[in-house]
């Protein structure tokens, strides 16, 4: 049998659907571009309905219309809306940290925006836990999933590894209002270790308290941005 004989048309439809159903939305869309046959299978309502239910369980109300069609279109529309909202948070953080500083109010405001927009874990995974983004945005996404959504730690850890950001590191430096003799305190930690609580929850606690009178200064930095000793510095005061 030649290689060309191993085409989609040689597979039973149920097997093709089984293969397609194991894919996430981006991979499913890519598979649809391989051929007209795969495109036909990859736009099947049953696949996109399942993906939508998995990502946005609360939107399953569309089930009330038994004649509803175009689940793929519904999924894409919802994805674009969530992407638009996430980009508003990304733009906020990037604009406020143009000169390497971000105050605690803005940091916590970004997290509250995600909560108000009802951004889900899968949305954070797809839109914020990405290596091309500033590690501060990764940190905000991680913080939101862990504390606000209360996603199990092992799911967040898997998301960090799949997004290739588990080994990104943040360094936090802070000064307590009541610590007159101790000077600055600091902690450097990998994102993966934040999830596991290797720092005993200290870093996220400091960030949450950054806007209170207890801490006079908090700094979060990416030790690997820039070159040499020129590190990008995000200051939360």
CSV table of C-alpha atoms in Angstrom, one decimal:
chain,number,residue,atom,x,y,z
A,1,UNK,CA,0.0,0.0,0.0
A,2,UNK,CA,1.4,3.4,-1.0
A,3,UNK,CA,1.7,6.3,1.4
A,4,UNK,CA,-1.1,8.1,-0.5
A,5,UNK,CA,-3.4,5.3,0.4
A,6,UNK,CA,-3.2,6.3,4.1
A,7,UNK,CA,-5.5,9.3,3.6
A,8,UNK,CA,-8.5,10.5,5.5
A,9,UNK,CA,-10.8,8.7,3.1
A,10,UNK,CA,-9.3,5.4,4.1
A,11,UNK,CA,-10.4,5.9,7.7
A,12,UNK,CA,-13.9,5.2,9.1
A,13,UNK,CA,-15.6,8.4,10.1
A,14,UNK,CA,-15.8,7.4,13.7
A,15,UNK,CA,-12.1,6.9,13.8
A,16,UNK,CA,-11.4,10.3,12.2
A,17,UNK,CA,-13.8,11.9,14.7
A,18,UNK,CA,-12.0,10.2,17.6
A,19,UNK,CA,-8.7,11.5,16.4
A,20,UNK,CA,-10.1,15.1,16.0
A,21,UNK,CA,-11.8,15.0,19.4
A,22,UNK,CA,-8.5,14.5,21.1
A,23,UNK,CA,-7.2,17.9,19.9
A,24,UNK,CA,-7.4,21.4,21.4
A,25,UNK,CA,-9.0,24.2,19.3
A,26,UNK,CA,-5.7,25.5,17.7
A,27,UNK,CA,-4.6,22.0,16.7
A,28,UNK,CA,-8.1,21.2,15.4
A,29,UNK,CA,-8.1,24.3,13.2
A,30,UNK,CA,-4.6,23.4,11.9
A,31,UNK,CA,-5.8,19.9,11.0
A,32,UNK,CA,-8.7,21.4,9.1
A,33,UNK,CA,-6.2,23.1,6.8
A,34,UNK,CA,-4.7,19.7,5.7
A,35,UNK,CA,-7.3,18.7,3.2
A,36,UNK,CA,-11.0,19.2,2.3
A,37,UNK,CA,-11.8,15.9,3.9
A,38,UNK,CA,-10.2,16.8,7.2
A,39,UNK,CA,-11.8,20.3,7.0
A,40,UNK,CA,-15.2,18.6,6.7
A,41,UNK,CA,-14.6,16.5,9.8
A,42,UNK,CA,-13.0,19.3,11.8
A,43,UNK,CA,-15.9,21.7,11.6
A,44,UNK,CA,-18.3,19.1,13.0
A,45,UNK,CA,-20.7,20.6,15.5
A,46,UNK,CA,-20.1,17.8,18.0
A,47,UNK,CA,-16.4,18.6,18.3
A,48,UNK,CA,-16.8,22.4,18.8
A,49,UNK,CA,-19.8,21.9,21.1
A,50,UNK,CA,-17.6,19.7,23.3
A,51,UNK,CA,-14.7,22.2,23.3
A,52,UNK,CA,-17.0,25.0,24.2
A,53,UNK,CA,-18.5,23.1,27.1
A,54,UNK,CA,-15.1,22.3,28.4
A,55,UNK,CA,-13.8,25.8,28.2
A,56,UNK,CA,-17.0,27.8,29.1
A,57,UNK,CA,-19.3,25.4,31.1
A,58,UNK,CA,-21.7,28.3,31.9
A,59,UNK,CA,-22.4,28.9,28.2
A,60,UNK,CA,-24.1,25.5,27.8
A,61,UNK,CA,-27.4,27.3,28.0
A,62,UNK,CA,-27.3,27.3,24.2
A,63,UNK,CA,-28.4,23.7,24.6
A,64,UNK,CA,-32.0,25.0,25.1
A,65,UNK,CA,-32.2,25.4,21.3
A,66,UNK,CA,-32.0,21.8,19.9
A,67,UNK,CA,-31.7,23.3,16.4
A,68,UNK,CA,-28.7,25.4,17.2
A,69,UNK,CA,-26.0,25.1,14.5
A,70,UNK,CA,-22.5,26.5,14.0
A,71,UNK,CA,-20.9,25.6,17.3
A,72,UNK,CA,-17.6,26.4,15.8
A,73,UNK,CA,-18.7,30.0,15.0
A,74,UNK,CA,-20.1,30.3,18.5
A,75,UNK,CA,-16.7,29.1,19.9
A,76,UNK,CA,-14.7,31.5,17.7
A,77,UNK,CA,-16.9,34.5,18.6
A,78,UNK,CA,-16.6,33.8,22.4
A,79,UNK,CA,-12.8,33.3,22.0
A,80,UNK,CA,-12.4,36.6,20.3
A,81,UNK,CA,-14.4,38.3,23.0
A,82,UNK,CA,-12.3,36.7,25.8
A,83,UNK,CA,-9.1,37.6,23.8
A,84,UNK,CA,-10.3,41.2,23.5
A,85,UNK,CA,-10.9,41.4,27.2
A,86,UNK,CA,-7.6,39.8,28.1
A,87,UNK,CA,-5.8,42.2,25.7
A,88,UNK,CA,-7.2,45.1,27.7
A,89,UNK,CA,-5.5,43.8,30.8
A,90,UNK,CA,-2.3,43.1,28.9
A,91,UNK,CA,-2.3,46.6,27.5
A,92,UNK,CA,-3.0,48.1,30.9
A,93,UNK,CA,0.0,46.3,32.5
A,94,UNK,CA,2.3,47.1,29.6
A,95,UNK,CA,1.4,50.8,29.6
A,96,UNK,CA,1.7,51.1,33.3
A,97,UNK,CA,5.1,49.4,33.3
A,98,UNK,CA,6.7,51.2,30.4
A,99,UNK,CA,9.4,52.6,32.6
A,100,UNK,CA,9.9,49.4,34.6
A,101,UNK,CA,7.5,50.2,37.4
A,102,UNK,CA,4.0,49.2,38.3
A,103,UNK,CA,2.3,50.2,41.5
A,104,UNK,CA,0.4,47.7,43.7
A,105,UNK,CA,-2.9,49.2,42.8
A,106,UNK,CA,-2.4,48.5,39.1
A,107,UNK,CA,-1.2,45.0,39.8
A,108,UNK,CA,-4.2,44.1,41.9
A,109,UNK,CA,-6.5,46.0,39.5
A,110,UNK,CA,-5.3,43.7,36.7
A,111,UNK,CA,-6.3,40.7,38.8
A,112,UNK,CA,-9.7,42.2,39.7
A,113,UNK,CA,-10.3,42.9,36.0
A,114,UNK,CA,-9.8,39.3,35.2
A,115,UNK,CA,-12.3,38.3,37.9
A,116,UNK,CA,-14.8,40.9,36.8
A,117,UNK,CA,-14.6,39.7,33.2
A,118,UNK,CA,-15.1,36.1,34.4
A,119,UNK,CA,-12.0,35.0,32.6
A,120,UNK,CA,-11.7,31.2,33.1
A,121,UNK,CA,-8.7,29.0,33.6
A,122,UNK,CA,-8.5,27.8,30.0
A,123,UNK,CA,-8.7,31.5,28.9
A,124,UNK,CA,-5.8,32.4,31.1
A,125,UNK,CA,-3.8,29.4,29.9
A,126,UNK,CA,-4.3,30.3,26.2
A,127,UNK,CA,-4.0,34.1,26.6
A,128,UNK,CA,-1.7,34.9,29.5
A,129,UNK,CA,0.5,31.9,30.3
A,130,UNK,CA,2.6,32.5,27.1
A,131,UNK,CA,6.4,32.8,26.8
A,132,UNK,CA,6.2,35.9,24.5
A,133,UNK,CA,4.5,37.9,27.3
A,134,UNK,CA,6.3,39.8,30.1
A,135,UNK,CA,6.8,37.5,33.0
A,136,UNK,CA,4.8,39.9,35.1
A,137,UNK,CA,1.7,39.0,33.0
A,138,UNK,CA,2.5,35.3,33.5
A,139,UNK,CA,2.6,36.1,37.3
A,140,UNK,CA,-0.7,37.9,37.2
A,141,UNK,CA,-2.3,35.0,35.4
A,142,UNK,CA,-0.8,32.5,37.8
A,143,UNK,CA,-1.9,34.5,40.8
A,144,UNK,CA,-5.4,34.9,39.5
A,145,UNK,CA,-5.8,31.1,38.8
A,146,UNK,CA,-4.4,30.1,42.2
A,147,UNK,CA,-6.1,32.5,44.5
A,148,UNK,CA,-9.2,33.7,42.7
A,149,UNK,CA,-10.2,30.7,40.6
A,150,UNK,CA,-8.7,28.3,43.1
A,151,UNK,CA,-7.6,26.0,40.3
A,152,UNK,CA,-5.8,22.9,41.6
A,153,UNK,CA,-2.0,23.4,41.7
A,154,UNK,CA,-1.2,20.4,39.5
A,155,UNK,CA,-3.4,21.8,36.7
A,156,UNK,CA,-1.6,25.2,36.9
A,157,UNK,CA,1.8,23.4,36.9
A,158,UNK,CA,0.8,21.5,33.8
A,159,UNK,CA,-0.2,24.8,32.1
A,160,UNK,CA,3.1,26.4,33.0
A,161,UNK,CA,5.1,23.5,31.5
A,162,UNK,CA,2.9,23.3,28.3
A,163,UNK,CA,3.4,27.0,27.9
A,164,UNK,CA,7.1,26.7,28.4
A,165,UNK,CA,7.2,29.2,31.2
A,166,UNK,CA,7.6,27.0,34.3
A,167,UNK,CA,11.3,27.9,34.6
A,168,UNK,CA,10.7,31.7,34.3
A,169,UNK,CA,11.8,33.4,37.5
A,170,UNK,CA,10.7,36.5,39.4
A,171,UNK,CA,12.5,38.3,42.1
A,172,UNK,CA,10.6,40.1,44.8
A,173,UNK,CA,12.0,42.7,47.1
A,174,UNK,CA,10.0,44.4,49.8
A,175,UNK,CA,10.4,46.6,52.9
A,176,UNK,CA,8.1,46.5,55.8
A,177,UNK,CA,6.9,49.7,57.4
A,178,UNK,CA,7.6,48.2,60.8
A,179,UNK,CA,11.0,46.8,59.9
A,180,UNK,CA,13.2,49.7,60.7
A,181,UNK,CA,16.4,47.8,61.3
A,182,UNK,CA,16.1,44.8,59.0
A,183,UNK,CA,16.3,46.7,55.7
A,184,UNK,CA,15.0,45.2,52.4
A,185,UNK,CA,13.9,41.6,52.2
A,186,UNK,CA,14.0,39.7,48.9
A,187,UNK,CA,13.0,36.4,47.4
A,188,UNK,CA,13.7,34.9,44.0
A,189,UNK,CA,11.4,32.1,42.9
A,190,UNK,CA,10.5,30.1,39.8
A,191,UNK,CA,6.9,30.3,38.6
A,192,UNK,CA,6.6,26.5,39.1
A,193,UNK,CA,7.7,26.8,42.7
A,194,UNK,CA,5.2,29.6,43.4
A,195,UNK,CA,2.4,27.1,42.5
A,196,UNK,CA,3.9,24.4,44.7
A,197,UNK,CA,4.3,26.8,47.6
A,198,UNK,CA,8.0,26.3,47.8
A,199,UNK,CA,8.2,29.9,49.2
A,200,UNK,CA,5.6,29.1,51.8
A,201,UNK,CA,3.2,31.4,50.0
A,202,UNK,CA,5.4,34.4,50.9
A,203,UNK,CA,5.7,36.0,47.5
A,204,UNK,CA,1.9,36.1,46.6
A,205,UNK,CA,1.1,37.2,50.1
A,206,UNK,CA,3.6,40.1,49.8
A,207,UNK,CA,2.1,41.1,46.4
A,208,UNK,CA,-1.4,41.1,47.9
A,209,UNK,CA,-0.3,43.2,50.8
A,210,UNK,CA,1.6,45.6,48.6
A,211,UNK,CA,-1.1,48.2,48.6
A,212,UNK,CA,-1.5,48.2,52.3
A,213,UNK,CA,0.2,50.4,54.9
A,214,UNK,CA,2.2,47.4,56.2
A,215,UNK,CA,4.6,47.5,53.2
A,216,UNK,CA,6.3,50.7,52.1
A,217,UNK,CA,7.9,49.2,49.0
A,218,UNK,CA,7.6,46.1,46.9
A,219,UNK,CA,9.6,45.3,43.7
A,220,UNK,CA,9.1,42.5,41.3
A,221,UNK,CA,11.8,41.9,38.7
A,222,UNK,CA,12.6,39.6,35.8
A,223,UNK,CA,16.3,38.6,36.4
A,224,UNK,CA,16.7,37.3,32.8
A,225,UNK,CA,15.4,40.3,30.8
A,226,UNK,CA,17.9,42.6,29.2
A,227,UNK,CA,21.6,41.7,29.2
A,228,UNK,CA,24.3,41.8,31.8
A,229,UNK,CA,23.2,43.7,34.9
A,230,UNK,CA,20.5,45.6,33.0
A,231,UNK,CA,17.4,43.9,34.3
A,232,UNK,CA,13.8,44.9,33.7
A,233,UNK,CA,12.4,46.1,37.0
A,234,UNK,CA,8.8,46.2,38.0
A,235,UNK,CA,8.2,48.3,41.1
A,236,UNK,CA,5.1,48.0,43.2
A,237,UNK,CA,4.8,50.8,45.6
